[in-house]
């Protein structure tokens, strides 16, 4: 038992020991001859962070055509930012159920959703939807999640084979911070 531990310890020490510079390298290798081109400029962090390709691929693999999901996600964000209750209501799957103040809240249709919009779309939920960057959406078999779960979008099967799918808002709910 001591031998394997000794080998492990030696390998671990070797891996953790910083490399020493190669003093045998000639000075001609250290300094380039002639002008040096500037290194390529790195892409701005915001451009990298806003790349939707990973989210789109995750949606394609877990849920289906990302184009349909992206359209609903963008429409939801625009409608919430504009405080357009009717536009948000048009994106929701009915009947819609949620919980407010510890009590179940059932919404039968878009008209009832608009009537109760301020009770359903609380400031924390609206903020989570507006702040959500598309590239940072969480995707799984349950759908596409905004924030910490304040809003969910998913496909609703309209036939037995699930070939006809509507992408809809399926949840708007208060959450706790992680």
PDB file of C-alpha atoms in Angstrom:
ATOM      1  CA  UNK A   1       0.000   0.000   0.000  1.00  0.00           C
ATOM      2  CA  UNK A   2       2.934   2.351   0.637  1.00  0.00           C
ATOM      3  CA  UNK A   3       4.340   1.930  -2.867  1.00  0.00           C
ATOM      4  CA  UNK A   4       1.213   3.117  -4.743  1.00  0.00           C
ATOM      5  CA  UNK A   5       0.877   6.059  -2.354  1.00  0.00           C
ATOM      6  CA  UNK A   6       4.530   6.974  -2.844  1.00  0.00           C
ATOM      7  CA  UNK A   7       4.118   6.832  -6.621  1.00  0.00           C
ATOM      8  CA  UNK A   8       0.972   8.935  -6.417  1.00  0.00           C
ATOM      9  CA  UNK A   9       2.721  11.494  -4.197  1.00  0.00           C
ATOM     10  CA  UNK A  10       5.703  11.692  -6.549  1.00  0.00           C
ATOM     11  CA  UNK A  11       3.466  12.169  -9.586  1.00  0.00           C
ATOM     12  CA  UNK A  12       1.417  14.765  -7.772  1.00  0.00           C
ATOM     13  CA  UNK A  13       4.517  16.711  -6.753  1.00  0.00           C
ATOM     14  CA  UNK A  14       5.885  16.534 -10.280  1.00  0.00           C
ATOM     15  CA  UNK A  15       2.623  17.824 -11.705  1.00  0.00           C
ATOM     16  CA  UNK A  16       2.444  20.653  -9.199  1.00  0.00           C
ATOM     17  CA  UNK A  17       6.078  21.749  -9.499  1.00  0.00           C
ATOM     18  CA  UNK A  18       6.432  24.799 -11.732  1.00  0.00           C
ATOM     19  CA  UNK A  19       8.484  24.306 -14.854  1.00  0.00           C
ATOM     20  CA  UNK A  20      11.892  25.926 -14.889  1.00  0.00           C
ATOM     21  CA  UNK A  21      12.963  27.972 -17.883  1.00  0.00           C
ATOM     22  CA  UNK A  22      15.169  26.268 -20.440  1.00  0.00           C
ATOM     23  CA  UNK A  23      18.506  28.034 -20.001  1.00  0.00           C
ATOM     24  CA  UNK A  24      19.976  26.153 -22.946  1.00  0.00           C
ATOM     25  CA  UNK A  25      17.867  28.094 -25.427  1.00  0.00           C
ATOM     26  CA  UNK A  26      19.922  30.567 -27.375  1.00  0.00           C
ATOM     27  CA  UNK A  27      19.270  34.267 -27.170  1.00  0.00           C
ATOM     28  CA  UNK A  28      18.511  34.334 -30.900  1.00  0.00           C
ATOM     29  CA  UNK A  29      15.369  32.308 -30.132  1.00  0.00           C
ATOM     30  CA  UNK A  30      14.329  34.748 -27.432  1.00  0.00           C
ATOM     31  CA  UNK A  31      14.176  37.875 -29.602  1.00  0.00           C
ATOM     32  CA  UNK A  32      12.414  37.859 -32.962  1.00  0.00           C
ATOM     33  CA  UNK A  33      14.235  39.180 -35.998  1.00  0.00           C
ATOM     34  CA  UNK A  34      12.366  42.014 -37.699  1.00  0.00           C
ATOM     35  CA  UNK A  35       9.001  43.620 -36.943  1.00  0.00           C
ATOM     36  CA  UNK A  36       6.509  41.792 -34.811  1.00  0.00           C
ATOM     37  CA  UNK A  37       2.840  41.757 -35.762  1.00  0.00           C
ATOM     38  CA  UNK A  38       0.421  42.649 -33.022  1.00  0.00           C
ATOM     39  CA  UNK A  39      -1.549  39.708 -31.698  1.00  0.00           C
ATOM     40  CA  UNK A  40      -5.057  39.464 -33.094  1.00  0.00           C
ATOM     41  CA  UNK A  41      -7.565  41.485 -31.127  1.00  0.00           C
ATOM     42  CA  UNK A  42      -9.760  39.405 -28.881  1.00  0.00           C
ATOM     43  CA  UNK A  43     -13.476  39.538 -29.472  1.00  0.00           C
ATOM     44  CA  UNK A  44     -15.271  41.763 -26.974  1.00  0.00           C
ATOM     45  CA  UNK A  45     -16.589  39.814 -23.999  1.00  0.00           C
ATOM     46  CA  UNK A  46     -20.136  40.920 -24.796  1.00  0.00           C
ATOM     47  CA  UNK A  47     -19.910  39.421 -28.293  1.00  0.00           C
ATOM     48  CA  UNK A  48     -18.768  36.104 -26.896  1.00  0.00           C
ATOM     49  CA  UNK A  49     -21.357  36.112 -24.122  1.00  0.00           C
ATOM     50  CA  UNK A  50     -24.172  36.967 -26.532  1.00  0.00           C
ATOM     51  CA  UNK A  51     -23.426  34.096 -28.909  1.00  0.00           C
ATOM     52  CA  UNK A  52     -26.740  32.220 -29.160  1.00  0.00           C
ATOM     53  CA  UNK A  53     -25.306  29.106 -30.835  1.00  0.00           C
ATOM     54  CA  UNK A  54     -24.982  26.979 -27.676  1.00  0.00           C
ATOM     55  CA  UNK A  55     -28.526  27.798 -26.537  1.00  0.00           C
ATOM     56  CA  UNK A  56     -29.886  27.216 -30.031  1.00  0.00           C
ATOM     57  CA  UNK A  57     -28.146  23.844 -30.205  1.00  0.00           C
ATOM     58  CA  UNK A  58     -29.491  22.893 -26.758  1.00  0.00           C
ATOM     59  CA  UNK A  59     -33.031  23.851 -27.817  1.00  0.00           C
ATOM     60  CA  UNK A  60     -32.703  21.907 -31.082  1.00  0.00           C
ATOM     61  CA  UNK A  61     -31.507  18.807 -29.229  1.00  0.00           C
ATOM     62  CA  UNK A  62     -33.889  18.908 -26.254  1.00  0.00           C
ATOM     63  CA  UNK A  63     -37.032  20.553 -27.584  1.00  0.00           C
ATOM     64  CA  UNK A  64     -37.062  21.031 -31.346  1.00  0.00           C
ATOM     65  CA  UNK A  65     -36.676  23.894 -33.787  1.00  0.00           C
ATOM     66  CA  UNK A  66     -34.887  26.716 -31.959  1.00  0.00           C
ATOM     67  CA  UNK A  67     -36.173  29.320 -34.431  1.00  0.00           C
ATOM     68  CA  UNK A  68     -39.707  28.919 -33.088  1.00  0.00           C
ATOM     69  CA  UNK A  69     -38.508  29.116 -29.479  1.00  0.00           C
ATOM     70  CA  UNK A  70     -36.307  32.130 -30.104  1.00  0.00           C
ATOM     71  CA  UNK A  71     -39.189  34.014 -31.691  1.00  0.00           C
ATOM     72  CA  UNK A  72     -41.436  33.461 -28.651  1.00  0.00           C
ATOM     73  CA  UNK A  73     -38.627  34.276 -26.213  1.00  0.00           C
ATOM     74  CA  UNK A  74     -37.854  37.575 -27.967  1.00  0.00           C
ATOM     75  CA  UNK A  75     -41.573  38.446 -28.246  1.00  0.00           C
ATOM     76  CA  UNK A  76     -42.046  37.760 -24.541  1.00  0.00           C
ATOM     77  CA  UNK A  77     -39.118  39.980 -23.590  1.00  0.00           C
ATOM     78  CA  UNK A  78     -40.356  42.814 -25.820  1.00  0.00           C
ATOM     79  CA  UNK A  79     -43.938  42.559 -24.575  1.00  0.00           C
ATOM     80  CA  UNK A  80     -42.872  42.541 -20.915  1.00  0.00           C
ATOM     81  CA  UNK A  81     -40.493  45.465 -21.471  1.00  0.00           C
ATOM     82  CA  UNK A  82     -43.374  47.411 -23.073  1.00  0.00           C
ATOM     83  CA  UNK A  83     -45.738  46.335 -20.252  1.00  0.00           C
ATOM     84  CA  UNK A  84     -48.065  45.055 -23.000  1.00  0.00           C
ATOM     85  CA  UNK A  85     -50.408  42.719 -21.147  1.00  0.00           C
ATOM     86  CA  UNK A  86     -52.312  41.667 -24.276  1.00  0.00           C
ATOM     87  CA  UNK A  87     -49.100  40.738 -26.123  1.00  0.00           C
ATOM     88  CA  UNK A  88     -47.879  38.653 -23.165  1.00  0.00           C
ATOM     89  CA  UNK A  89     -51.321  37.039 -22.822  1.00  0.00           C
ATOM     90  CA  UNK A  90     -51.180  35.997 -26.488  1.00  0.00           C
ATOM     91  CA  UNK A  91     -48.025  33.957 -25.758  1.00  0.00           C
ATOM     92  CA  UNK A  92     -49.424  32.032 -22.762  1.00  0.00           C
ATOM     93  CA  UNK A  93     -50.820  28.486 -22.757  1.00  0.00           C
ATOM     94  CA  UNK A  94     -54.355  28.269 -21.297  1.00  0.00           C
ATOM     95  CA  UNK A  95     -55.699  27.294 -18.928  1.00  0.00           C
ATOM     96  CA  UNK A  96     -52.834  28.841 -16.991  1.00  0.00           C
ATOM     97  CA  UNK A  97     -52.168  28.084 -13.343  1.00  0.00           C
ATOM     98  CA  UNK A  98     -49.753  29.705 -10.906  1.00  0.00           C
ATOM     99  CA  UNK A  99     -49.524  30.613  -7.237  1.00  0.00           C
ATOM    100  CA  UNK A 100     -49.707  34.106  -5.786  1.00  0.00           C
ATOM    101  CA  UNK A 101     -49.487  34.916  -2.094  1.00  0.00           C
ATOM    102  CA  UNK A 102     -49.552  31.193  -1.351  1.00  0.00           C
ATOM    103  CA  UNK A 103     -52.877  30.737  -3.122  1.00  0.00           C
ATOM    104  CA  UNK A 104     -53.534  28.933  -6.420  1.00  0.00           C
ATOM    105  CA  UNK A 105     -54.431  31.267  -9.244  1.00  0.00           C
ATOM    106  CA  UNK A 106     -56.151  29.792 -12.304  1.00  0.00           C
ATOM    107  CA  UNK A 107     -56.466  31.832 -15.475  1.00  0.00           C
ATOM    108  CA  UNK A 108     -58.922  30.502 -18.066  1.00  0.00           C
ATOM    109  CA  UNK A 109     -58.049  32.658 -21.073  1.00  0.00           C
ATOM    110  CA  UNK A 110     -56.204  35.685 -22.440  1.00  0.00           C
ATOM    111  CA  UNK A 111     -58.953  38.073 -21.322  1.00  0.00           C
ATOM    112  CA  UNK A 112     -58.618  36.927 -17.711  1.00  0.00           C
ATOM    113  CA  UNK A 113     -54.813  37.076 -17.993  1.00  0.00           C
ATOM    114  CA  UNK A 114     -54.951  40.728 -19.103  1.00  0.00           C
ATOM    115  CA  UNK A 115     -57.368  41.525 -16.287  1.00  0.00           C
ATOM    116  CA  UNK A 116     -54.985  39.979 -13.697  1.00  0.00           C
ATOM    117  CA  UNK A 117     -51.752  40.979 -15.459  1.00  0.00           C
ATOM    118  CA  UNK A 118     -50.348  43.078 -12.589  1.00  0.00           C
ATOM    119  CA  UNK A 119     -50.996  40.265 -10.146  1.00  0.00           C
ATOM    120  CA  UNK A 120     -49.400  37.649 -12.444  1.00  0.00           C
ATOM    121  CA  UNK A 121     -46.494  39.675 -13.849  1.00  0.00           C
ATOM    122  CA  UNK A 122     -44.944  40.883 -10.616  1.00  0.00           C
ATOM    123  CA  UNK A 123     -41.928  43.212 -10.762  1.00  0.00           C
ATOM    124  CA  UNK A 124     -39.443  40.411  -9.891  1.00  0.00           C
ATOM    125  CA  UNK A 125     -40.844  38.183 -12.649  1.00  0.00           C
ATOM    126  CA  UNK A 126     -40.860  41.040 -15.164  1.00  0.00           C
ATOM    127  CA  UNK A 127     -37.285  41.978 -14.223  1.00  0.00           C
ATOM    128  CA  UNK A 128     -36.089  38.386 -14.657  1.00  0.00           C
ATOM    129  CA  UNK A 129     -37.630  38.245 -18.133  1.00  0.00           C
ATOM    130  CA  UNK A 130     -36.271  41.635 -19.211  1.00  0.00           C
ATOM    131  CA  UNK A 131     -32.748  41.016 -17.848  1.00  0.00           C
ATOM    132  CA  UNK A 132     -32.380  37.519 -19.285  1.00  0.00           C
ATOM    133  CA  UNK A 133     -29.716  37.256 -21.976  1.00  0.00           C
ATOM    134  CA  UNK A 134     -30.652  34.781 -24.665  1.00  0.00           C
ATOM    135  CA  UNK A 135     -27.191  33.210 -24.585  1.00  0.00           C
ATOM    136  CA  UNK A 136     -27.589  32.482 -20.859  1.00  0.00           C
ATOM    137  CA  UNK A 137     -30.974  30.752 -20.972  1.00  0.00           C
ATOM    138  CA  UNK A 138     -31.152  27.354 -19.294  1.00  0.00           C
ATOM    139  CA  UNK A 139     -32.575  24.602 -21.484  1.00  0.00           C
ATOM    140  CA  UNK A 140     -33.737  21.130 -20.487  1.00  0.00           C
ATOM    141  CA  UNK A 141     -36.558  18.709 -21.242  1.00  0.00           C
ATOM    142  CA  UNK A 142     -38.962  20.936 -19.265  1.00  0.00           C
ATOM    143  CA  UNK A 143     -38.365  23.876 -21.578  1.00  0.00           C
ATOM    144  CA  UNK A 144     -36.437  27.125 -21.560  1.00  0.00           C
ATOM    145  CA  UNK A 145     -35.980  28.832 -18.206  1.00  0.00           C
ATOM    146  CA  UNK A 146     -35.601  32.544 -17.498  1.00  0.00           C
ATOM    147  CA  UNK A 147     -33.676  33.718 -14.460  1.00  0.00           C
ATOM    148  CA  UNK A 148     -34.075  31.378 -11.502  1.00  0.00           C
ATOM    149  CA  UNK A 149     -37.277  29.879 -12.881  1.00  0.00           C
ATOM    150  CA  UNK A 150     -39.490  32.966 -12.881  1.00  0.00           C
ATOM    151  CA  UNK A 151     -40.632  32.153 -16.417  1.00  0.00           C
ATOM    152  CA  UNK A 152     -40.650  29.026 -18.590  1.00  0.00           C
ATOM    153  CA  UNK A 153     -41.327  28.588 -22.285  1.00  0.00           C
ATOM    154  CA  UNK A 154     -42.000  25.149 -23.777  1.00  0.00           C
ATOM    155  CA  UNK A 155     -43.563  23.407 -26.727  1.00  0.00           C
ATOM    156  CA  UNK A 156     -47.147  22.203 -26.382  1.00  0.00           C
ATOM    157  CA  UNK A 157     -48.040  19.158 -28.494  1.00  0.00           C
ATOM    158  CA  UNK A 158     -51.207  19.648 -30.508  1.00  0.00           C
ATOM    159  CA  UNK A 159     -51.379  16.068 -31.844  1.00  0.00           C
ATOM    160  CA  UNK A 160     -50.637  12.555 -30.566  1.00  0.00           C
ATOM    161  CA  UNK A 161     -47.363  12.290 -32.507  1.00  0.00           C
ATOM    162  CA  UNK A 162     -46.272  15.734 -31.264  1.00  0.00           C
ATOM    163  CA  UNK A 163     -45.538  16.840 -34.826  1.00  0.00           C
ATOM    164  CA  UNK A 164     -47.657  19.970 -34.411  1.00  0.00           C
ATOM    165  CA  UNK A 165     -46.141  22.015 -31.569  1.00  0.00           C
ATOM    166  CA  UNK A 166     -46.962  25.493 -30.301  1.00  0.00           C
ATOM    167  CA  UNK A 167     -44.260  27.263 -28.315  1.00  0.00           C
ATOM    168  CA  UNK A 168     -45.902  28.973 -25.377  1.00  0.00           C
ATOM    169  CA  UNK A 169     -45.256  30.526 -21.978  1.00  0.00           C
ATOM    170  CA  UNK A 170     -46.061  27.720 -19.546  1.00  0.00           C
ATOM    171  CA  UNK A 171     -45.026  29.237 -16.207  1.00  0.00           C
ATOM    172  CA  UNK A 172     -44.719  32.648 -14.554  1.00  0.00           C
ATOM    173  CA  UNK A 173     -43.896  32.153 -10.923  1.00  0.00           C
ATOM    174  CA  UNK A 174     -42.209  33.829  -7.989  1.00  0.00           C
ATOM    175  CA  UNK A 175     -38.903  32.286  -6.959  1.00  0.00           C
ATOM    176  CA  UNK A 176     -36.346  32.702  -4.276  1.00  0.00           C
ATOM    177  CA  UNK A 177     -32.828  33.805  -4.979  1.00  0.00           C
ATOM    178  CA  UNK A 178     -30.353  30.901  -5.028  1.00  0.00           C
TER     179      UNK A 178
END
